[in-house]
Structures are given as structure tokens and as C-alpha cells.
mmCIF file of C-alpha atoms in Angstrom:
data_model
loop_
_atom_site.group_PDB
_atom_site.id
_atom_site.type_symbol
_atom_site.label_atom_id
_atom_site.label_comp_id
_atom_site.label_asym_id
_atom_site.label_seq_id
_atom_site.Cartn_x
_atom_site.Cartn_y
_atom_site.Cartn_z
ATOM 1 C CA MET D 1 -259.766 21.153 82.031
ATOM 2 C CA ALA D 2 -259.924 23.940 79.462
ATOM 3 C CA THR D 3 -262.519 26.622 80.113
ATOM 4 C CA ASN D 4 -263.272 26.843 76.372
ATOM 5 C CA PRO D 5 -264.959 23.796 74.732
ATOM 6 C CA ALA D 6 -262.934 24.370 71.572
ATOM 7 C CA ALA D 7 -259.739 24.323 73.625
ATOM 8 C CA ALA D 8 -260.828 21.095 75.311
ATOM 9 C CA GLN D 9 -261.364 19.620 71.852
ATOM 10 C CA ALA D 10 -257.891 20.806 70.849
ATOM 11 C CA THR D 11 -256.446 18.799 73.734
ATOM 12 C CA GLN D 12 -258.233 15.653 72.619
ATOM 13 C CA ASP D 13 -257.170 16.233 69.026
ATOM 14 C CA HIS D 14 -253.574 16.630 70.133
ATOM 15 C CA ARG D 15 -253.612 13.468 72.212
ATOM 16 C CA ARG D 16 -255.040 11.521 69.266
ATOM 17 C CA ARG D 17 -252.439 12.942 66.871
ATOM 18 C CA GLN D 18 -249.620 11.976 69.192
ATOM 19 C CA GLY D 19 -251.250 8.550 69.475
ATOM 20 C CA SER D 20 -251.334 8.238 65.692
ATOM 21 C CA LEU D 21 -247.667 9.152 65.631
ATOM 22 C CA ALA D 22 -247.047 6.277 68.039
ATOM 23 C CA GLY D 23 -248.582 3.910 65.510
ATOM 24 C CA LEU D 24 -246.211 5.167 62.822
ATOM 25 C CA VAL D 25 -243.235 4.756 65.144
ATOM 26 C CA ILE D 26 -244.154 1.128 65.825
ATOM 27 C CA LYS D 27 -244.617 0.426 62.129
ATOM 28 C CA ASP D 28 -241.230 1.894 61.246
ATOM 29 C CA VAL D 29 -239.380 0.202 64.103
ATOM 30 C CA LEU D 30 -240.824 -3.198 63.284
ATOM 31 C CA SER D 31 -239.907 -2.697 59.614
ATOM 32 C CA VAL D 32 -236.222 -2.899 60.582
ATOM 33 C CA TRP D 33 -236.639 -5.496 63.334
ATOM 34 C CA GLU D 34 -235.116 -8.171 61.096
ATOM 35 C CA THR D 35 -231.878 -6.150 61.136
ATOM 36 C CA LEU D 36 -231.330 -7.510 64.641
ATOM 37 C CA ASP D 37 -230.409 -11.171 64.176
ATOM 38 C CA PRO D 38 -231.214 -13.129 67.360
ATOM 39 C CA LEU D 39 -228.504 -15.627 66.381
ATOM 40 C CA ARG D 40 -225.892 -12.854 65.974
ATOM 41 C CA LEU D 41 -226.938 -10.234 68.496
ATOM 42 C CA ASP D 42 -223.536 -8.731 69.238
ATOM 43 C CA ALA D 43 -222.664 -8.497 65.543
ATOM 44 C CA THR D 44 -225.943 -6.901 64.426
ATOM 45 C CA ALA D 45 -226.981 -4.716 67.382
ATOM 46 C CA ARG D 46 -224.986 -1.640 66.294
ATOM 47 C CA THR D 47 -226.493 -1.501 62.796
ATOM 48 C CA TRP D 48 -229.966 -2.104 64.195
ATOM 49 C CA THR D 49 -229.770 0.608 66.848
ATOM 50 C CA ALA D 50 -228.414 3.103 64.308
ATOM 51 C CA ARG D 51 -231.305 2.488 61.923
ATOM 52 C CA VAL D 52 -233.859 2.794 64.714
ATOM 53 C CA ALA D 53 -232.255 6.017 65.951
ATOM 54 C CA ASP D 54 -232.503 7.570 62.486
ATOM 55 C CA GLN D 55 -236.216 6.753 62.418
ATOM 56 C CA ILE D 56 -236.814 8.086 65.922
ATOM 57 C CA ALA D 57 -235.063 11.360 65.095
ATOM 58 C CA ARG D 58 -237.637 11.996 62.369
ATOM 59 C CA HIS D 59 -240.551 11.095 64.626
ATOM 60 C CA ARG D 60 -239.233 13.259 67.462
ATOM 61 C CA ALA D 61 -239.274 16.235 65.123
ATOM 62 C CA THR D 62 -242.909 15.466 64.282
ATOM 63 C CA SER D 63 -243.874 15.075 67.933
ATOM 64 C CA GLN D 64 -242.303 18.429 68.767
ATOM 65 C CA ARG D 65 -244.073 20.104 65.839
ATOM 66 C CA LEU D 66 -247.435 18.661 66.939
ATOM 67 C CA SER D 67 -246.903 20.022 70.453
ATOM 68 C CA ALA D 68 -246.045 23.467 69.099
ATOM 69 C CA GLN D 69 -249.175 23.542 66.954
ATOM 70 C CA TYR D 70 -251.329 22.380 69.859
ATOM 71 C CA TYR D 71 -249.888 24.801 72.408
ATOM 72 C CA GLN D 72 -250.372 27.783 70.134
ATOM 73 C CA ARG D 73 -253.921 26.724 69.268
ATOM 74 C CA PHE D 74 -254.903 25.941 72.858
ATOM 75 C CA ARG D 75 -253.448 29.149 74.231
ATOM 76 C CA GLY D 76 -255.214 31.290 71.663
ATOM 77 C CA LEU D 77 -258.551 29.643 72.408
ATOM 78 C CA GLU D 78 -258.138 29.967 76.175
ATOM 79 C CA ILE D 79 -256.743 33.474 76.577
ATOM 80 C CA GLY D 80 -256.548 34.992 73.098
ATOM 81 C CA ARG D 81 -253.561 36.562 71.365
ATOM 82 C CA ASP D 82 -251.314 38.832 73.429
ATOM 83 C CA GLY D 83 -248.123 39.033 71.393
ATOM 84 C CA TRP D 84 -246.340 36.137 73.094
ATOM 85 C CA SER D 85 -244.839 33.557 70.750
ATOM 86 C CA LEU D 86 -243.436 30.085 71.201
ATOM 87 C CA PRO D 87 -239.706 29.916 71.932
ATOM 88 C CA ARG D 88 -237.491 28.292 69.324
ATOM 89 C CA LEU D 89 -236.418 24.852 70.495
ATOM 90 C CA THR D 90 -233.594 22.516 69.577
ATOM 91 C CA ASP D 91 -233.724 18.825 70.398
ATOM 92 C CA SER D 92 -230.994 17.860 72.858
ATOM 93 C CA PRO D 93 -228.724 15.091 71.504
ATOM 94 C CA ALA D 94 -228.903 13.386 74.909
ATOM 95 C CA TRP D 95 -231.960 11.451 73.750
ATOM 96 C CA ARG D 96 -229.780 9.203 71.574
ATOM 97 C CA ALA D 97 -227.934 7.823 74.598
ATOM 98 C CA ALA D 98 -231.230 7.230 76.415
ATOM 99 C CA LEU D 99 -232.659 5.518 73.335
ATOM 100 C CA LEU D 100 -229.595 3.284 73.035
ATOM 101 C CA VAL D 101 -230.021 2.087 76.617
ATOM 102 C CA SER D 102 -233.738 1.422 76.062
ATOM 103 C CA LEU D 103 -233.070 -0.485 72.844
ATOM 104 C CA LEU D 104 -230.327 -2.647 74.302
ATOM 105 C CA VAL D 105 -232.302 -3.495 77.447
ATOM 106 C CA THR D 106 -235.574 -4.288 75.701
ATOM 107 C CA GLY D 107 -233.898 -5.925 72.673
ATOM 108 C CA PRO D 108 -230.594 -7.847 72.920
ATOM 109 C CA VAL D 109 -230.453 -8.059 76.725
ATOM 110 C CA ARG D 110 -233.992 -9.402 76.929
ATOM 111 C CA ILE D 111 -233.422 -11.852 74.085
ATOM 112 C CA LYS D 112 -230.259 -13.163 75.741
ATOM 113 C CA ARG D 113 -232.059 -13.552 79.053
ATOM 114 C CA LEU D 114 -234.897 -15.511 77.459
ATOM 115 C CA THR D 115 -232.600 -17.756 75.439
ATOM 116 C CA GLY D 116 -230.593 -18.363 78.588
ATOM 117 C CA ARG D 117 -233.765 -19.804 80.069
ATOM 118 C CA GLY D 118 -234.072 -22.215 77.169
ATOM 119 C CA MET D 119 -236.298 -20.292 74.734
ATOM 120 C CA ASP D 120 -235.589 -20.513 71.012
ATOM 121 C CA PRO D 121 -233.737 -17.307 69.938
ATOM 122 C CA ARG D 122 -236.280 -16.361 67.281
ATOM 123 C CA GLN D 123 -239.153 -16.927 69.677
ATOM 124 C CA ALA D 124 -237.291 -14.813 72.231
ATOM 125 C CA ALA D 125 -237.004 -12.043 69.639
ATOM 126 C CA ASP D 126 -240.755 -12.201 69.075
ATOM 127 C CA HIS D 127 -241.297 -11.798 72.815
ATOM 128 C CA ALA D 128 -238.940 -8.809 72.922
ATOM 129 C CA ALA D 129 -240.442 -6.907 69.979
ATOM 130 C CA PRO D 130 -243.447 -5.351 71.822
ATOM 131 C CA ALA D 131 -241.211 -3.970 74.588
ATOM 132 C CA VAL D 132 -238.838 -2.511 71.993
ATOM 133 C CA ALA D 133 -241.762 -0.858 70.206
ATOM 134 C CA ALA D 134 -243.120 0.641 73.445
ATOM 135 C CA ALA D 135 -239.704 2.000 74.432
ATOM 136 C CA THR D 136 -239.159 3.656 71.063
ATOM 137 C CA VAL D 137 -242.598 5.261 71.164
ATOM 138 C CA ARG D 138 -241.769 6.804 74.533
ATOM 139 C CA GLN D 139 -238.481 8.151 73.192
ATOM 140 C CA ALA D 140 -240.217 9.616 70.130
ATOM 141 C CA ARG D 141 -243.014 11.257 72.101
ATOM 142 C CA ALA D 142 -240.570 12.561 74.707
ATOM 143 C CA ALA D 143 -239.628 15.359 72.292
ATOM 144 C CA GLY D 144 -243.196 16.646 72.200
ATOM 145 C CA ARG D 145 -243.528 16.320 75.967
ATOM 146 C CA ALA D 146 -240.254 18.164 76.526
ATOM 147 C CA ALA D 147 -241.498 20.894 74.193
ATOM 148 C CA MET D 148 -244.641 21.257 76.296
ATOM 149 C CA LEU D 149 -242.474 21.753 79.370
ATOM 150 C CA ALA D 150 -240.393 24.399 77.600
ATOM 151 C CA TYR D 151 -243.511 26.260 76.462
ATOM 152 C CA LEU D 152 -245.026 26.128 79.949
ATOM 153 C CA ARG D 153 -241.877 27.505 81.521
ATOM 154 C CA SER D 154 -241.595 30.260 78.919
ATOM 155 C CA ASP D 155 -245.259 31.286 78.871
ATOM 156 C CA PRO D 156 -245.815 34.212 81.282
ATOM 157 C CA ARG D 157 -249.546 33.481 81.465
ATOM 158 C CA ALA D 158 -249.318 29.730 82.142
ATOM 159 C CA LEU D 159 -249.862 28.720 85.766
ATOM 160 C CA GLY D 160 -249.135 25.042 85.286
ATOM 161 C CA TYR D 161 -250.485 21.978 83.553
ATOM 162 C CA MET D 162 -253.000 19.178 83.942
ATOM 163 C CA ARG D 163 -252.386 15.547 83.024
ATOM 164 C CA VAL D 164 -254.854 14.244 80.426
ATOM 165 C CA THR D 165 -255.026 10.462 80.034
ATOM 166 C CA ASP D 166 -255.962 8.274 77.104
ATOM 167 C CA GLY D 167 -259.071 6.097 77.224
ATOM 168 C CA ASP D 168 -257.434 3.264 79.167
ATOM 169 C CA PRO D 169 -254.725 4.603 81.475
ATOM 170 C CA CYS D 170 -252.815 2.491 83.958
ATOM 171 C CA ALA D 171 -253.461 3.029 87.671
ATOM 172 C CA PHE D 172 -250.327 5.168 88.031
ATOM 173 C CA CYS D 173 -251.407 7.577 85.285
ATOM 174 C CA ALA D 174 -254.982 7.674 86.589
ATOM 175 C CA MET D 175 -253.736 8.575 90.053
ATOM 176 C CA LEU D 176 -251.574 11.400 88.687
ATOM 177 C CA ALA D 177 -254.493 12.693 86.612
ATOM 178 C CA SER D 178 -256.720 12.644 89.697
ATOM 179 C CA ARG D 179 -254.538 15.348 91.282
ATOM 180 C CA GLY D 180 -255.671 17.929 88.766
ATOM 181 C CA ALA D 181 -253.556 20.993 88.089
ATOM 182 C CA VAL D 182 -249.876 21.067 88.975
ATOM 183 C CA TYR D 183 -248.898 24.698 89.406
ATOM 184 C CA LEU D 184 -245.521 26.020 88.342
ATOM 185 C CA THR D 185 -243.573 28.449 90.504
ATOM 186 C CA LYS D 186 -240.440 30.441 89.798
ATOM 187 C CA SER D 187 -238.423 27.796 91.616
ATOM 188 C CA SER D 188 -240.080 24.815 89.960
ATOM 189 C CA ALA D 189 -239.605 26.389 86.552
ATOM 190 C CA LEU D 190 -235.850 26.076 87.067
ATOM 191 C CA THR D 191 -235.842 22.525 88.366
ATOM 192 C CA ASP D 192 -237.392 19.186 87.523
ATOM 193 C CA LYS D 193 -240.214 19.797 90.011
ATOM 194 C CA GLY D 194 -243.531 20.111 88.253
ATOM 195 C CA ASN D 195 -241.998 18.581 85.133
ATOM 196 C CA PRO D 196 -244.741 17.146 82.875
ATOM 197 C CA GLU D 197 -242.100 14.986 81.202
ATOM 198 C CA ASP D 198 -241.684 13.037 84.453
ATOM 199 C CA GLY D 199 -243.915 10.038 85.021
ATOM 200 C CA TYR D 200 -244.324 9.014 81.377
ATOM 201 C CA HIS D 201 -243.599 5.324 80.951
ATOM 202 C CA ASP D 202 -243.423 2.891 78.066
ATOM 203 C CA GLY D 203 -246.928 2.566 76.643
ATOM 204 C CA CYS D 204 -248.134 5.806 78.253
ATOM 205 C CA GLY D 205 -250.698 7.786 76.260
ATOM 206 C CA CYS D 206 -250.941 10.834 78.548
ATOM 207 C CA GLU D 207 -250.337 14.441 77.569
ATOM 208 C CA ALA D 208 -250.128 17.737 79.482
ATOM 209 C CA GLU D 209 -252.766 20.441 79.083
ATOM 210 C CA PRO D 210 -251.754 24.024 79.993
ATOM 211 C CA VAL D 211 -253.623 25.712 82.842
ATOM 212 C CA TYR D 212 -254.400 29.440 82.838
ATOM 213 C CA THR D 213 -256.817 29.645 85.768
ATOM 214 C CA THR D 214 -256.445 29.005 89.487
ATOM 215 C CA THR D 215 -259.764 27.129 89.536
ATOM 216 C CA PRO D 216 -259.612 24.653 86.629
ATOM 217 C CA ALA D 217 -262.242 21.932 86.373
ATOM 218 C CA LEU D 218 -261.133 18.313 86.068
ATOM 219 C CA PRO D 219 -261.962 16.338 82.924
ATOM 220 C CA GLU D 220 -264.711 13.771 83.488
ATOM 221 C CA ALA D 221 -262.292 10.828 83.654
ATOM 222 C CA SER D 222 -260.021 12.647 86.110
ATOM 223 C CA ARG D 223 -263.026 13.464 88.304
ATOM 224 C CA ARG D 224 -263.784 9.736 88.539
ATOM 225 C CA PHE D 225 -260.171 9.030 89.431
ATOM 226 C CA ALA D 226 -260.247 11.767 92.072
ATOM 227 C CA GLN D 227 -263.378 10.283 93.629
ATOM 228 C CA LEU D 228 -261.748 6.861 93.776
ATOM 229 C CA TYR D 229 -258.662 8.322 95.401
ATOM 230 C CA LYS D 230 -260.676 10.259 97.967
ATOM 231 C CA LYS D 231 -262.722 7.200 98.875
ATOM 232 C CA HIS D 232 -259.965 4.607 99.048
ATOM 233 C CA ALA D 233 -256.570 6.280 99.436
ATOM 234 C CA GLU D 234 -256.859 9.767 100.875
ATOM 235 C CA GLY D 235 -254.936 10.249 104.100
ATOM 236 C CA LEU D 236 -252.808 7.108 103.753
ATOM 237 C CA PRO D 237 -248.993 7.165 103.584
ATOM 238 C CA ALA D 238 -247.729 7.522 100.021
ATOM 239 C CA LYS D 239 -246.932 3.863 99.288
ATOM 240 C CA GLN D 240 -250.115 2.602 100.921
ATOM 241 C CA ALA D 241 -252.125 5.236 99.071
ATOM 242 C CA ARG D 242 -250.695 4.143 95.716
ATOM 243 C CA ASN D 243 -251.475 0.511 96.412
ATOM 244 C CA ALA D 244 -254.976 1.279 97.714
ATOM 245 C CA PHE D 245 -255.762 3.403 94.678
ATOM 246 C CA ARG D 246 -254.416 0.751 92.305
ATOM 247 C CA ARG D 247 -256.614 -1.931 93.856
ATOM 248 C CA ALA D 248 -259.690 0.304 93.755
ATOM 249 C CA TYR D 249 -258.964 1.405 90.198
ATOM 250 C CA GLU D 250 -258.474 -2.140 88.917
ATOM 251 C CA ALA D 251 -261.641 -3.297 90.665
ATOM 252 C CA ASP D 252 -263.535 -0.402 89.116
ATOM 253 C CA ARG D 253 -262.263 -1.338 85.647
ATOM 254 C CA ARG D 254 -263.256 -4.987 86.130
ATOM 255 C CA ALA D 255 -266.734 -3.953 87.227
ATOM 256 C CA ALA D 256 -267.108 -1.810 84.104
ATOM 257 C CA THR D 257 -266.387 -4.693 81.707
#
């Protein structure tokens, strides 16, 4: 967690702004949902995916800009100004291919699978819409998350990052957050190891917070997750540990309601 209360607030502000962006993405994607005709999927899928991609391109630019603003603000609050500046970034065109796969799998492929089981095509489309929305949000926010990775790798003062969850993370995200700081090394900075873009799934509300100290404190929620992990999963083989933590986490959430 940030050592400066104002920096900690900046992290929460950033997470909320990226969350608000997610709401705009969903609104825009659903506004063109009718472009995909469940009775003419093959004939309408290309136009639909193109319109969605144009929307996501705009939202990716916003997500990247929000990350740049946050990183600069957070860094200044944590360690002050030292002359370092954010690197200029360009969004890789590879995201369009990834988006196309996500759209086809969550949209037409899912609709065809449901209709093949006897569901009315329009009802099948209604069932597919939430998954499409979640996939497009992930693709939009991926630009901001990739920007965070680029800034972390470029920043000579950054030691790593810490995963910060939203108010209701899944067990997987809670377990990752319980681990605290993930430190970058010269080798990890050139590979996908320590990549804060990894592990984000459809519907994920997590963000990465830069770490500038070797002894960072965990946010309150992450401390609870760490306690759960230590009590129920520590020392177990990886798969067993994940399952044990998930059971403990879900039981803890049920007890809190």
C-alpha cells in the first residue's frame, strides 16, 4: 500500500475511474447489440464486430490516459519529482485480433451453442450479451493495464507493483492480492514474469499500484486475504492451496452477508 495517504487515495480514485469507464464501455457495446442478428449471425457478425472495435479503440485510449494520469500523480506523491517522465506509448494493433476472438466466442459461438440446445435465438442472444459486455470491458481496460506495465518497467525508482482489488473480488483475485508486492527484476522486466497485465479476467476490477519501498504495507482488504491464505492454504501444493483458499474465501463472504 502507498506510504502517503494522498497516494493511497489516488489509487482508489484511479480504480473507480477505470470502473466508471467500464460502465461506459458496456453502454456503448449494448447500444450496437442489435447489429448482431441472432437469426442471421454469419451475415451480420462482421459489421457488428467492426462497430464494437471502433468503440473499444476509443475507450482503450481513455483507459491508457487514465493510467498515465494516475501513475504520474501517484509517483509524485510517493517519491516527489526527480525529472523522470512517462514514456510515450502507442497501442499495439494486436488487441483487435484478441477482441475479435473474444467477441466471436462470447457472441455468435455462444448463441449458436444455445440455439443448438433448443433455446430461441433471441433468448440465446440475451443470454450472451452479459458475457460480450464483460469481454469488451477487459479488452478496453487492457490498454490502461498494459500502460501501467510499461511505466513500471521504465521507471528507475519502481521496485514492482501491488494488486489492488475492487470491493467484491473473486477468490482468484483475492488470492493474488494477498501476496502483496511483486518485485520486478532486470530479467522480469524483459519477460512476462511479474506482468501486472496477467491474471485479469472478464469482469475483473483490479488495478496495479506501483511500489517504491521494500517494506510496503498491505491494504486492509489484502491483509484479510493474506490471513485467510495463511490459515487455510499456506504450505499446500499450488492447486490444493488455490482450492483451499477459494473455499475459505467463499465461506468468509457468506458469513459476512
